[in-house]
Short mmCIF file of C-alpha atoms in Angstrom, two decimals:
data_model
loop_
_atom_site.label_atom_id
_atom_site.label_comp_id
_atom_site.label_asym_id
_atom_site.label_seq_id
_atom_site.Cartn_x
_atom_site.Cartn_y
_atom_site.Cartn_z
CA MET A 1 76.78 -16.06 -41.44
CA SER A 2 74.83 -19.15 -40.81
CA ALA A 3 74.30 -18.31 -37.09
CA THR A 4 72.40 -15.08 -37.57
CA PRO A 5 69.52 -16.31 -39.75
CA HIS A 6 69.14 -19.40 -37.58
CA GLU A 7 68.88 -17.39 -34.34
CA GLU A 8 66.30 -14.96 -35.75
CA ALA A 9 64.04 -17.79 -36.85
CA HIS A 10 63.75 -19.00 -33.25
CA ALA A 11 63.48 -15.53 -31.59
CA GLY A 12 60.18 -14.41 -29.90
CA PRO A 13 58.43 -11.04 -29.80
CA ILE A 14 60.43 -9.94 -26.72
CA LYS A 15 63.59 -8.28 -27.88
CA ASN A 16 64.83 -6.40 -24.77
CA PRO A 17 64.49 -6.46 -20.95
CA LYS A 18 61.91 -3.64 -20.91
CA GLN A 19 59.52 -5.70 -23.05
CA LEU A 20 60.14 -8.68 -20.76
CA LEU A 21 59.15 -6.68 -17.67
CA ILE A 22 55.97 -5.42 -19.35
CA ALA A 23 55.02 -8.94 -20.45
CA VAL A 24 55.58 -10.38 -16.95
CA PHE A 25 53.60 -7.54 -15.31
CA LEU A 26 50.65 -7.92 -17.70
CA SER A 27 50.63 -11.71 -17.33
CA PHE A 28 49.84 -11.22 -13.61
CA VAL A 29 47.61 -8.13 -13.75
CA ILE A 30 45.25 -9.18 -16.55
CA PRO A 31 44.25 -12.54 -14.95
CA VAL A 32 43.70 -10.81 -11.58
CA LEU A 33 41.39 -8.23 -13.21
CA VAL A 34 39.53 -10.99 -15.07
CA ILE A 35 39.03 -12.93 -11.83
CA ILE A 36 37.76 -9.82 -10.00
CA GLY A 37 35.31 -9.15 -12.84
CA LEU A 38 34.01 -12.71 -12.80
CA VAL A 39 33.57 -12.66 -9.02
CA THR A 40 31.64 -9.39 -9.28
CA ILE A 41 29.33 -10.79 -11.95
CA VAL A 42 28.71 -14.03 -10.07
CA SER A 43 28.04 -12.33 -6.73
CA SER A 44 25.86 -9.53 -8.14
CA GLU A 45 22.55 -11.04 -7.01
CA ASN A 46 19.65 -8.96 -5.73
CA LYS A 47 21.08 -7.03 -2.82
CA PRO A 48 18.98 -4.88 -0.51
CA GLY A 49 19.57 -1.17 -0.49
CA PRO A 50 21.64 0.36 2.25
CA GLY A 51 19.71 0.55 5.49
CA ALA A 52 17.18 -2.15 4.58
CA ALA A 53 16.84 -4.27 7.70
CA ASN A 54 14.61 -6.93 6.15
CA PRO A 55 15.68 -7.76 2.58
CA GLU A 56 12.65 -9.98 1.91
CA MET A 57 10.24 -7.21 2.90
CA ALA A 58 12.19 -4.63 0.90
CA LYS A 59 12.01 -6.87 -2.17
CA ALA A 60 8.28 -7.48 -1.66
CA GLN A 61 7.66 -3.73 -1.42
CA ARG A 62 9.56 -3.11 -4.64
CA LEU A 63 7.61 -5.84 -6.43
CA GLN A 64 4.14 -4.99 -5.15
CA LYS A 65 1.45 -4.01 -7.60
CA VAL A 66 0.88 -0.37 -8.38
CA GLY A 67 -2.75 -0.36 -7.30
CA HIS A 68 -5.14 -2.52 -5.37
CA ILE A 69 -8.84 -2.88 -4.85
CA GLU A 70 -10.37 -2.90 -1.43
CA ILE A 71 -13.99 -3.84 -1.01
CA ARG A 72 -15.81 -2.19 1.87
CA ASP A 73 -19.38 -2.11 2.98
CA ALA A 74 -20.65 1.21 1.64
CA ASN A 75 -23.73 1.05 3.83
CA ARG A 76 -21.94 0.59 7.14
CA PRO A 77 -22.83 3.19 9.74
CA LEU A 78 -20.31 5.98 10.03
CA ARG A 79 -18.33 6.13 13.23
CA GLY A 80 -18.63 9.14 15.46
CA GLY A 81 -15.85 11.53 16.38
CA GLU A 82 -14.95 9.79 19.64
CA GLY A 83 -14.64 6.40 17.91
CA VAL A 84 -12.39 7.88 15.20
CA TYR A 85 -10.29 9.67 17.82
CA ASN A 86 -9.81 6.45 19.82
CA GLY A 87 -9.09 4.38 16.72
CA GLN A 88 -6.81 6.72 14.78
CA CYS A 89 -5.96 10.01 16.46
CA ALA A 90 -5.30 9.08 20.09
CA ALA A 91 -1.98 7.44 19.25
CA CYS A 92 -0.38 10.87 18.88
CA HIS A 93 -2.86 13.40 20.23
CA ALA A 94 -3.27 11.71 23.63
CA THR A 95 0.45 12.02 24.39
CA GLY A 96 1.51 14.92 22.17
CA ALA A 97 3.88 12.72 20.18
CA ALA A 98 5.82 14.38 17.33
CA GLY A 99 4.47 17.82 18.22
CA ALA A 100 0.78 16.89 17.94
CA PRO A 101 -1.47 19.14 20.04
CA LYS A 102 -2.69 17.17 23.04
CA PHE A 103 -6.34 16.34 23.45
CA GLN A 104 -8.18 19.09 25.43
CA ASP A 105 -5.09 21.38 25.46
CA VAL A 106 -6.75 24.74 24.84
CA ALA A 107 -3.46 26.62 24.47
CA ALA A 108 -2.12 24.24 21.80
CA TRP A 109 -5.40 24.09 19.89
CA GLY A 110 -6.16 27.85 20.02
CA PRO A 111 -4.14 28.95 16.97
CA ARG A 112 -5.34 25.93 15.03
CA LEU A 113 -8.99 26.59 15.83
CA ALA A 114 -8.60 30.15 14.57
CA GLN A 115 -7.83 28.73 11.10
CA GLY A 116 -11.29 27.20 10.86
CA LEU A 117 -12.73 23.71 10.52
CA GLU A 118 -12.09 23.41 6.79
CA THR A 119 -8.35 24.03 7.24
CA LEU A 120 -8.15 21.56 10.13
CA VAL A 121 -9.92 18.85 8.15
CA HIS A 122 -7.72 19.50 5.11
CA SER A 123 -4.60 19.19 7.28
CA ALA A 124 -5.88 15.91 8.71
CA LEU A 125 -6.69 14.46 5.28
CA ALA A 126 -3.58 15.68 3.45
CA GLY A 127 -1.12 15.45 6.35
CA LYS A 128 0.86 18.22 7.99
CA GLY A 129 4.28 18.22 9.62
CA ALA A 130 4.93 14.82 11.18
CA MET A 131 1.29 13.75 10.75
CA ALA A 132 0.80 11.42 7.81
CA PRO A 133 -2.22 11.82 5.53
CA GLN A 134 -5.27 10.15 7.08
CA GLY A 135 -7.46 10.03 3.97
CA GLY A 136 -8.03 6.59 2.47
CA GLY A 137 -7.21 4.67 5.63
CA ASP A 138 -9.62 2.77 7.83
CA PHE A 139 -11.89 5.80 8.00
CA ASN A 140 -13.48 7.80 5.21
CA ASP A 141 -13.19 11.58 4.90
CA THR A 142 -16.41 12.30 6.80
CA GLU A 143 -15.28 10.13 9.71
CA ILE A 144 -11.89 11.89 9.81
CA ALA A 145 -13.74 15.22 9.84
CA ARG A 146 -15.83 13.95 12.75
CA GLY A 147 -12.65 13.04 14.63
CA VAL A 148 -11.26 16.54 14.00
CA VAL A 149 -14.50 18.10 15.26
CA TYR A 150 -14.41 15.89 18.37
CA MET A 151 -10.83 16.97 19.22
CA ALA A 152 -11.49 20.63 18.39
CA ASN A 153 -14.68 20.75 20.46
CA ALA A 154 -12.83 19.16 23.40
CA ALA A 155 -10.42 22.10 23.20
CA GLY A 156 -13.17 24.72 23.24
CA ALA A 157 -14.49 24.95 19.67
CA LYS A 158 -18.17 24.79 18.83
CA PHE A 159 -18.11 22.97 15.48
CA GLU A 160 -21.01 20.79 14.34
CA GLU A 161 -20.27 17.13 13.56
CA PRO A 162 -20.36 16.74 9.77
CA ASN A 163 -22.89 14.50 8.05
CA PRO A 164 -22.05 12.25 5.11
CA PRO A 165 -22.40 13.95 1.70
CA ALA A 166 -25.51 11.94 0.77
CA ALA A 167 -27.18 12.84 4.06
CA GLU A 168 -26.34 16.52 3.55
CA GLY A 169 -27.97 16.40 0.11
CA ALA A 170 -31.06 14.68 1.53
CA ALA A 171 -31.23 17.21 4.40
CA ALA A 172 -30.99 20.11 1.94
CA GLU A 173 -33.75 18.59 -0.21
CA ALA A 174 -35.95 18.07 2.86
CA ALA A 175 -35.38 21.69 3.95
CA ALA A 176 -36.22 22.91 0.45
CA ALA A 177 -39.36 20.77 0.41
CA GLU A 178 -40.44 22.17 3.79
CA ALA A 179 -39.87 25.73 2.57
CA ALA A 180 -41.80 25.05 -0.62
CA ALA A 181 -44.70 23.37 1.20
CA PRO A 182 -46.17 26.57 2.77
CA ALA A 183 -45.87 28.38 -0.58
CA ASN A 184 -47.67 25.54 -2.36
CA THR A 185 -50.40 25.52 0.32
CA ALA A 186 -50.92 29.26 -0.11
CA GLN A 187 -51.15 28.89 -3.90
CA GLN A 188 -53.61 26.01 -3.59
CA GLY A 189 -55.74 28.04 -1.16
CA ALA A 190 -55.76 31.01 -3.54
CA ALA A 191 -56.74 28.75 -6.43
CA ALA A 192 -59.58 27.19 -4.41
CA ALA A 193 -60.94 30.65 -3.48
CA LYS A 194 -61.33 31.59 -7.15
#
């Protein structure tokens, strides 16, 4: 009678061998999981994405500002078609890299020329196939159009080299002034005769 109450007072929560096995198993598994979790947290620094060869450059690209301002001389003379071709287009069009039609290859340029100058310039500015968009680079849109005209004319087209938009407006105003000048002279002569 006195042995039973005394033994129960000193007994633990484990009453049978099954509970003992579960307690031993959990006493090893839980610390291992805690250690793995801590190692993961400690080693979870900024890692480059898969395939990033230069982690510093990849990080710099992710952290770069959304926009930037570039100051250029607005009054610089526009480059001609040959200069644009040599500076931008020759890298692919001289060799035919990535399916680009070669310079002076009439057969390759024929179907493209049939689409018209506006379509060719749009393709050059917006990009097409493997060719990246050329607008906003080292050359402005008029210079890119001049490069397209230079390549197209070398393949047999007869396109005129485009002028800058301000020059086109000035040329149109000059033409309108010339057309209006004879009419004004005739009106002044009629008024003087009266």
